[in-house]
PDB file of C-alpha atoms in Angstrom:
ATOM      1  CA  GLN S  65       0.734  21.728   6.895  1.00  0.00           C
ATOM      2  CA  VAL S  66       1.907  18.670   5.003  1.00  0.00           C
ATOM      3  CA  GLN S  67      -0.883  16.747   3.316  1.00  0.00           C
ATOM      4  CA  LEU S  68      -1.034  13.795   0.961  1.00  0.00           C
ATOM      5  CA  VAL S  69      -4.475  13.424  -0.609  1.00  0.00           C
ATOM      6  CA  GLN S  70      -5.211  10.335  -2.651  1.00  0.00           C
ATOM      7  CA  SER S  71      -7.790   9.678  -5.320  1.00  0.00           C
ATOM      8  CA  GLY S  72     -11.001   7.865  -4.616  1.00  0.00           C
ATOM      9  CA  ALA S  73     -11.943   4.211  -4.466  1.00  0.00           C
ATOM     10  CA  GLU S  74     -11.826   2.127  -7.645  1.00  0.00           C
ATOM     11  CA  VAL S  75     -13.545  -1.027  -8.802  1.00  0.00           C
ATOM     12  CA  LYS S  76     -11.811  -2.875 -11.620  1.00  0.00           C
ATOM     13  CA  LYS S  77     -12.195  -6.098 -13.537  1.00  0.00           C
ATOM     14  CA  SER S  78      -9.529  -8.804 -13.477  1.00  0.00           C
ATOM     15  CA  GLY S  79      -6.832  -8.071 -16.032  1.00  0.00           C
ATOM     16  CA  ALA S  80      -7.445  -4.326 -16.033  1.00  0.00           C
ATOM     17  CA  SER S  81      -5.140  -1.572 -14.781  1.00  0.00           C
ATOM     18  CA  VAL S  82      -5.646   1.005 -12.065  1.00  0.00           C
ATOM     19  CA  LYS S  83      -3.926   4.353 -11.530  1.00  0.00           C
ATOM     20  CA  VAL S  84      -3.992   5.933  -8.098  1.00  0.00           C
ATOM     21  CA  SER S  85      -2.897   9.523  -7.507  1.00  0.00           C
ATOM     22  CA  CYS S  86      -1.367  11.174  -4.466  1.00  0.00           C
ATOM     23  CA  LYS S  87      -1.378  14.971  -4.365  1.00  0.00           C
ATOM     24  CA  ALA S  88       1.143  16.580  -2.054  1.00  0.00           C
ATOM     25  CA  SER S  89       0.889  19.999  -0.438  1.00  0.00           C
ATOM     26  CA  GLY S  90       2.514  21.976   2.341  1.00  0.00           C
ATOM     27  CA  TYR S  91       6.134  21.234   1.439  1.00  0.00           C
ATOM     28  CA  THR S  92       8.558  21.165  -1.489  1.00  0.00           C
ATOM     29  CA  PHE S  93       7.332  18.337  -3.704  1.00  0.00           C
ATOM     30  CA  THR S  94      10.753  17.414  -5.052  1.00  0.00           C
ATOM     31  CA  GLY S  95      12.387  17.247  -1.616  1.00  0.00           C
ATOM     32  CA  TYR S  96      11.177  13.826  -0.490  1.00  0.00           C
ATOM     33  CA  TYR S  97      10.653  10.411  -2.037  1.00  0.00           C
ATOM     34  CA  PHE S  98       7.162   8.968  -2.409  1.00  0.00           C
ATOM     35  CA  HIS S  99       6.684   5.401  -1.284  1.00  0.00           C
ATOM     36  CA  TRP S 100       3.691   3.207  -2.047  1.00  0.00           C
ATOM     37  CA  VAL S 101       2.415   0.617   0.401  1.00  0.00           C
ATOM     38  CA  ARG S 102      -0.598  -1.639   0.155  1.00  0.00           C
ATOM     39  CA  GLN S 103      -2.689  -3.536   2.665  1.00  0.00           C
ATOM     40  CA  ALA S 104      -4.975  -6.385   1.692  1.00  0.00           C
ATOM     41  CA  PRO S 105      -8.103  -6.873   3.827  1.00  0.00           C
ATOM     42  CA  GLY S 106      -7.134  -8.106   7.274  1.00  0.00           C
ATOM     43  CA  GLN S 107      -3.469  -8.335   6.274  1.00  0.00           C
ATOM     44  CA  GLY S 108      -0.264  -6.435   6.980  1.00  0.00           C
ATOM     45  CA  LEU S 109       1.528  -3.650   5.178  1.00  0.00           C
ATOM     46  CA  GLU S 110       3.428  -4.440   1.987  1.00  0.00           C
ATOM     47  CA  TRP S 111       5.989  -2.099   0.426  1.00  0.00           C
ATOM     48  CA  MET S 112       5.536  -1.714  -3.333  1.00  0.00           C
ATOM     49  CA  GLY S 113       8.117   0.819  -4.433  1.00  0.00           C
ATOM     50  CA  ARG S 114       9.360   4.365  -4.284  1.00  0.00           C
ATOM     51  CA  ILE S 115       9.911   7.246  -6.676  1.00  0.00           C
ATOM     52  CA  ASN S 116      12.278  10.175  -6.600  1.00  0.00           C
ATOM     53  CA  PRO S 117       9.956  13.048  -7.480  1.00  0.00           C
ATOM     54  CA  ASN S 118      12.864  15.130  -8.731  1.00  0.00           C
ATOM     55  CA  SER S 119      14.443  12.698 -11.202  1.00  0.00           C
ATOM     56  CA  GLY S 120      11.501  10.317 -11.681  1.00  0.00           C
ATOM     57  CA  GLY S 121      13.744   7.366 -10.946  1.00  0.00           C
ATOM     58  CA  ALA S 122      11.983   4.478  -9.195  1.00  0.00           C
ATOM     59  CA  ASP S 123      12.689   1.269  -7.305  1.00  0.00           C
ATOM     60  CA  TYR S 124      10.168  -1.530  -7.242  1.00  0.00           C
ATOM     61  CA  ALA S 125       9.602  -4.436  -4.889  1.00  0.00           C
ATOM     62  CA  GLN S 126      10.377  -7.748  -6.535  1.00  0.00           C
ATOM     63  CA  ASN S 127       6.790  -8.934  -5.992  1.00  0.00           C
ATOM     64  CA  PHE S 128       5.541  -6.154  -8.277  1.00  0.00           C
ATOM     65  CA  GLN S 129       8.287  -5.953 -10.872  1.00  0.00           C
ATOM     66  CA  GLY S 130       6.783  -5.581 -14.307  1.00  0.00           C
ATOM     67  CA  ARG S 131       3.305  -4.831 -13.040  1.00  0.00           C
ATOM     68  CA  VAL S 132       3.683  -1.567 -11.181  1.00  0.00           C
ATOM     69  CA  THR S 133       4.777   1.789 -12.567  1.00  0.00           C
ATOM     70  CA  LEU S 134       5.426   4.844 -10.429  1.00  0.00           C
ATOM     71  CA  THR S 135       5.364   8.277 -12.038  1.00  0.00           C
ATOM     72  CA  ARG S 136       4.984  11.884 -10.989  1.00  0.00           C
ATOM     73  CA  ASP S 137       3.938  15.231 -12.393  1.00  0.00           C
ATOM     74  CA  LYS S 138       6.046  17.944 -10.835  1.00  0.00           C
ATOM     75  CA  SER S 139       3.902  20.688 -12.311  1.00  0.00           C
ATOM     76  CA  ILE S 140       0.943  19.692 -10.150  1.00  0.00           C
ATOM     77  CA  GLY S 141       2.790  18.079  -7.224  1.00  0.00           C
ATOM     78  CA  THR S 142       1.244  14.672  -7.730  1.00  0.00           C
ATOM     79  CA  ALA S 143       2.622  11.144  -7.650  1.00  0.00           C
ATOM     80  CA  TYR S 144       0.964   8.173  -9.320  1.00  0.00           C
ATOM     81  CA  MET S 145       0.938   4.410  -8.890  1.00  0.00           C
ATOM     82  CA  GLU S 146      -0.299   2.286 -11.771  1.00  0.00           C
ATOM     83  CA  LEU S 147      -0.823  -1.431 -11.298  1.00  0.00           C
ATOM     84  CA  SER S 148      -1.577  -3.585 -14.323  1.00  0.00           C
ATOM     85  CA  GLY S 149      -2.803  -7.132 -14.817  1.00  0.00           C
ATOM     86  CA  LEU S 150      -5.076  -6.856 -11.813  1.00  0.00           C
ATOM     87  CA  ARG S 151      -6.017 -10.033  -9.972  1.00  0.00           C
ATOM     88  CA  SER S 152      -8.433 -10.654  -7.145  1.00  0.00           C
ATOM     89  CA  ASP S 153      -5.557 -10.720  -4.654  1.00  0.00           C
ATOM     90  CA  ASP S 154      -4.694  -7.127  -5.615  1.00  0.00           C
ATOM     91  CA  THR S 155      -7.834  -6.048  -3.763  1.00  0.00           C
ATOM     92  CA  ALA S 156      -6.348  -3.814  -1.084  1.00  0.00           C
ATOM     93  CA  VAL S 157      -6.003  -0.329   0.296  1.00  0.00           C
ATOM     94  CA  TYR S 158      -3.131   1.462  -1.387  1.00  0.00           C
ATOM     95  CA  PHE S 159      -1.254   4.163   0.524  1.00  0.00           C
ATOM     96  CA  CYS S 160       1.272   6.754  -0.541  1.00  0.00           C
ATOM     97  CA  ALA S 161       3.730   7.964   2.061  1.00  0.00           C
ATOM     98  CA  ARG S 162       6.454  10.568   2.214  1.00  0.00           C
ATOM     99  CA  GLY S 163       9.873   9.053   2.843  1.00  0.00           C
ATOM    100  CA  VAL S 164      12.692  10.622   4.819  1.00  0.00           C
ATOM    101  CA  SER S 165      16.083   8.966   4.589  1.00  0.00           C
ATOM    102  CA  GLY S 166      19.496   9.216   6.172  1.00  0.00           C
ATOM    103  CA  TYR S 167      22.611   7.092   5.978  1.00  0.00           C
ATOM    104  CA  ASP S 168      21.221   4.205   7.997  1.00  0.00           C
ATOM    105  CA  TRP S 169      17.731   5.289   8.931  1.00  0.00           C
ATOM    106  CA  ASP S 170      14.462   5.986   7.180  1.00  0.00           C
ATOM    107  CA  TYR S 171      10.871   6.675   8.030  1.00  0.00           C
ATOM    108  CA  PHE S 172       7.555   7.508   6.465  1.00  0.00           C
ATOM    109  CA  ASP S 173       6.313  10.589   8.247  1.00  0.00           C
ATOM    110  CA  TYR S 174       3.174  11.498   6.320  1.00  0.00           C
ATOM    111  CA  TRP S 175       0.687   9.132   4.735  1.00  0.00           C
ATOM    112  CA  GLY S 176      -2.196   9.542   2.364  1.00  0.00           C
ATOM    113  CA  GLN S 177      -5.632   8.487   3.525  1.00  0.00           C
ATOM    114  CA  GLY S 178      -5.537   5.328   1.432  1.00  0.00           C
ATOM    115  CA  THR S 179      -7.364   4.274  -1.719  1.00  0.00           C
ATOM    116  CA  LEU S 180      -9.407   1.088  -1.807  1.00  0.00           C
ATOM    117  CA  VAL S 181      -8.997  -0.836  -5.032  1.00  0.00           C
ATOM    118  CA  THR S 182     -11.428  -3.699  -5.478  1.00  0.00           C
ATOM    119  CA  VAL S 183     -10.802  -6.239  -8.218  1.00  0.00           C
ATOM    120  CA  SER S 184     -13.749  -8.294  -9.351  1.00  0.00           C
ATOM    121  CA  SER S 185     -13.934 -11.128 -11.800  1.00  0.00           C
TER     122      SER S 185
ATOM    123  CA  SER E 156      17.405 -12.089   4.262  1.00  0.00           C
ATOM    124  CA  SER E 157      14.834  -9.351   3.575  1.00  0.00           C
ATOM    125  CA  GLU E 158      12.311 -10.450   6.163  1.00  0.00           C
ATOM    126  CA  LEU E 159      11.294  -8.798   9.398  1.00  0.00           C
ATOM    127  CA  THR E 160       9.650 -11.045  11.977  1.00  0.00           C
ATOM    128  CA  GLN E 161       7.156  -9.884  14.614  1.00  0.00           C
ATOM    129  CA  ASP E 162       5.014 -11.763  17.104  1.00  0.00           C
ATOM    130  CA  PRO E 163       1.434 -11.751  15.757  1.00  0.00           C
ATOM    131  CA  ALA E 164      -0.184 -10.712  19.020  1.00  0.00           C
ATOM    132  CA  VAL E 165       0.773  -9.302  22.407  1.00  0.00           C
ATOM    133  CA  SER E 166      -1.361  -8.244  25.367  1.00  0.00           C
ATOM    134  CA  VAL E 167      -0.698  -5.931  28.275  1.00  0.00           C
ATOM    135  CA  ALA E 168      -2.628  -4.892  31.357  1.00  0.00           C
ATOM    136  CA  LEU E 169      -3.661  -1.269  31.497  1.00  0.00           C
ATOM    137  CA  GLY E 170      -0.835   0.831  32.918  1.00  0.00           C
ATOM    138  CA  GLN E 171       1.788  -1.862  32.563  1.00  0.00           C
ATOM    139  CA  THR E 172       4.808  -2.016  30.267  1.00  0.00           C
ATOM    140  CA  VAL E 173       4.929  -3.968  27.044  1.00  0.00           C
ATOM    141  CA  ARG E 174       7.725  -4.644  24.565  1.00  0.00           C
ATOM    142  CA  ILE E 175       7.049  -5.454  20.927  1.00  0.00           C
ATOM    143  CA  THR E 176       9.972  -6.928  19.028  1.00  0.00           C
ATOM    144  CA  CYS E 177      11.058  -7.140  15.412  1.00  0.00           C
ATOM    145  CA  GLN E 178      13.874  -9.349  14.119  1.00  0.00           C
ATOM    146  CA  GLY E 179      15.735  -9.364  10.843  1.00  0.00           C
ATOM    147  CA  ASP E 180      19.209  -9.447   9.368  1.00  0.00           C
ATOM    148  CA  SER E 181      18.827  -5.980   7.835  1.00  0.00           C
ATOM    149  CA  LEU E 182      18.485  -4.529  11.338  1.00  0.00           C
ATOM    150  CA  ARG E 183      22.174  -5.131  11.893  1.00  0.00           C
ATOM    151  CA  ARG E 184      22.786  -2.438   9.285  1.00  0.00           C
ATOM    152  CA  TYR E 185      19.684  -0.190   9.246  1.00  0.00           C
ATOM    153  CA  TYR E 186      17.536   1.294  11.955  1.00  0.00           C
ATOM    154  CA  ALA E 187      13.871   0.375  11.847  1.00  0.00           C
ATOM    155  CA  SER E 188      10.885   2.644  12.151  1.00  0.00           C
ATOM    156  CA  TRP E 189       7.676   1.777  13.961  1.00  0.00           C
ATOM    157  CA  TYR E 190       4.095   2.522  12.964  1.00  0.00           C
ATOM    158  CA  GLN E 191       0.837   2.328  14.856  1.00  0.00           C
ATOM    159  CA  GLN E 192      -2.278   1.539  12.865  1.00  0.00           C
ATOM    160  CA  LYS E 193      -5.836   1.590  14.136  1.00  0.00           C
ATOM    161  CA  PRO E 194      -8.724   0.031  12.189  1.00  0.00           C
ATOM    162  CA  GLY E 195      -9.657   1.954   9.092  1.00  0.00           C
ATOM    163  CA  GLN E 196      -6.824   4.451   9.475  1.00  0.00           C
ATOM    164  CA  ALA E 197      -3.481   5.082   7.834  1.00  0.00           C
ATOM    165  CA  PRO E 198      -0.380   4.089   9.786  1.00  0.00           C
ATOM    166  CA  VAL E 199       1.167   6.657  12.107  1.00  0.00           C
ATOM    167  CA  LEU E 200       4.893   6.907  12.736  1.00  0.00           C
ATOM    168  CA  VAL E 201       5.720   6.463  16.440  1.00  0.00           C
ATOM    169  CA  ILE E 202       9.465   5.730  16.565  1.00  0.00           C
ATOM    170  CA  TYR E 203      12.328   6.138  14.098  1.00  0.00           C
ATOM    171  CA  GLY E 204      16.100   5.930  14.074  1.00  0.00           C
ATOM    172  CA  LYS E 205      17.984   5.058  17.224  1.00  0.00           C
ATOM    173  CA  ASN E 206      15.093   6.141  19.489  1.00  0.00           C
ATOM    174  CA  ASN E 207      13.308   9.198  18.130  1.00  0.00           C
ATOM    175  CA  ARG E 208       9.691  10.185  18.565  1.00  0.00           C
ATOM    176  CA  PRO E 209       7.885  12.470  16.121  1.00  0.00           C
ATOM    177  CA  SER E 210       6.186  15.503  17.527  1.00  0.00           C
ATOM    178  CA  GLY E 211       2.914  14.566  19.197  1.00  0.00           C
ATOM    179  CA  ILE E 212       3.848  11.000  20.096  1.00  0.00           C
ATOM    180  CA  PRO E 213       3.680  10.456  23.878  1.00  0.00           C
ATOM    181  CA  ASP E 214       6.937   9.789  25.678  1.00  0.00           C
ATOM    182  CA  ARG E 215       5.643   6.439  26.909  1.00  0.00           C
ATOM    183  CA  PHE E 216       6.732   5.148  23.487  1.00  0.00           C
ATOM    184  CA  SER E 217      10.420   4.322  23.157  1.00  0.00           C
ATOM    185  CA  GLY E 218      12.684   2.234  20.959  1.00  0.00           C
ATOM    186  CA  SER E 219      15.828   0.180  21.403  1.00  0.00           C
ATOM    187  CA  ASN E 220      18.121  -1.900  19.242  1.00  0.00           C
ATOM    188  CA  SER E 221      20.426  -4.882  19.765  1.00  0.00           C
ATOM    189  CA  GLY E 222      22.009  -6.927  17.028  1.00  0.00           C
ATOM    190  CA  ASN E 223      19.299  -8.130  14.686  1.00  0.00           C
ATOM    191  CA  THR E 224      16.450  -7.100  16.985  1.00  0.00           C
ATOM    192  CA  THR E 225      14.653  -3.810  17.393  1.00  0.00           C
ATOM    193  CA  SER E 226      12.053  -3.231  20.093  1.00  0.00           C
ATOM    194  CA  LEU E 227       9.209  -0.840  20.702  1.00  0.00           C
ATOM    195  CA  THR E 228       8.391  -0.357  24.385  1.00  0.00           C
ATOM    196  CA  ILE E 229       5.237   1.238  25.741  1.00  0.00           C
ATOM    197  CA  THR E 230       5.702   2.195  29.383  1.00  0.00           C
ATOM    198  CA  GLY E 231       2.336   2.545  31.074  1.00  0.00           C
ATOM    199  CA  ALA E 232       0.111   1.331  28.258  1.00  0.00           C
ATOM    200  CA  GLN E 233      -3.172   3.167  27.775  1.00  0.00           C
ATOM    201  CA  ALA E 234      -6.395   1.955  26.282  1.00  0.00           C
ATOM    202  CA  GLU E 235      -5.826   4.118  23.217  1.00  0.00           C
ATOM    203  CA  ASP E 236      -2.581   2.257  22.502  1.00  0.00           C
ATOM    204  CA  GLU E 237      -4.554  -0.803  21.433  1.00  0.00           C
ATOM    205  CA  ALA E 238      -3.664  -1.109  17.746  1.00  0.00           C
ATOM    206  CA  ASP E 239      -1.542  -2.963  15.224  1.00  0.00           C
ATOM    207  CA  TYR E 240       2.163  -2.125  15.277  1.00  0.00           C
ATOM    208  CA  TYR E 241       4.503  -2.585  12.331  1.00  0.00           C
ATOM    209  CA  CYS E 242       8.255  -2.319  12.061  1.00  0.00           C
ATOM    210  CA  ASP E 243       9.913  -1.350   8.804  1.00  0.00           C
ATOM    211  CA  SER E 244      13.422  -0.954   7.484  1.00  0.00           C
ATOM    212  CA  ARG E 245      15.441  -1.085   4.313  1.00  0.00           C
ATOM    213  CA  ASP E 246      16.409  -4.552   3.220  1.00  0.00           C
ATOM    214  CA  SER E 247      19.960  -5.673   2.590  1.00  0.00           C
ATOM    215  CA  SER E 248      19.965  -4.159  -0.920  1.00  0.00           C
ATOM    216  CA  GLY E 249      19.515  -0.683   0.543  1.00  0.00           C
ATOM    217  CA  ASN E 250      17.050   0.232  -2.193  1.00  0.00           C
ATOM    218  CA  HIS E 251      13.997  -1.666  -1.042  1.00  0.00           C
ATOM    219  CA  TRP E 252      11.971  -1.583   2.118  1.00  0.00           C
ATOM    220  CA  VAL E 253      10.246  -4.314   4.054  1.00  0.00           C
ATOM    221  CA  PHE E 254       7.583  -4.357   6.768  1.00  0.00           C
ATOM    222  CA  GLY E 255       7.257  -6.836   9.566  1.00  0.00           C
ATOM    223  CA  GLY E 256       4.057  -8.857   9.638  1.00  0.00           C
ATOM    224  CA  GLY E 257       2.605  -6.680  12.382  1.00  0.00           C
ATOM    225  CA  THR E 258       1.772  -7.188  16.046  1.00  0.00           C
ATOM    226  CA  LYS E 259      -1.752  -6.784  17.356  1.00  0.00           C
ATOM    227  CA  LEU E 260      -1.559  -5.168  20.783  1.00  0.00           C
ATOM    228  CA  THR E 261      -4.453  -5.746  23.160  1.00  0.00           C
ATOM    229  CA  VAL E 262      -4.702  -3.613  26.302  1.00  0.00           C
ATOM    230  CA  LEU E 263      -6.572  -5.533  28.974  1.00  0.00           C
TER     231      LEU E 263
END
């Protein structure tokens, strides 16, 4: 069965970086994009970016340009999201999700369990 | 515009029908998907494309589209449907995605 398992909770200081992993299993790793979505406490979902696990090419939301880097390691079927220059408003749960796309439709059919990143000053 | 707009909160009586809407310019070009999220859990896909339900999603969930508006309808709402619902689609660039602000559904 398809599973996305994320790394554990992190506590970071302002200005630091955090790297969250998302290990995929149960399907061909290179067959689907990985998307990253975050959710601040009590807030809605916010799309951060996506990575093509085959080529490594990525697209980033404008709000995160220059601060977020998406990578992957095909050899171990794992995608990563690194966010730098952490601020208190980066405190959120970060999700990875598998993306399925067609000509004019898309969806995220499997999600990781989420990783809480807490940024303290 | 890259925004998707949802009503913040909607309520429905148990067993009745409720429609949750999502508006945005990108919906004229791209189909949205809909996610249900309960407290402390990851979102779950409930509707995608024109009106498709993933395996395991009850058939009381359905979707429709008209112009710049997409709708999620729950016919015969159940207590377990109480949750936050989010729409999502590509934005006008085609390479970025955007979520609506979410709708909190209360089943009375």
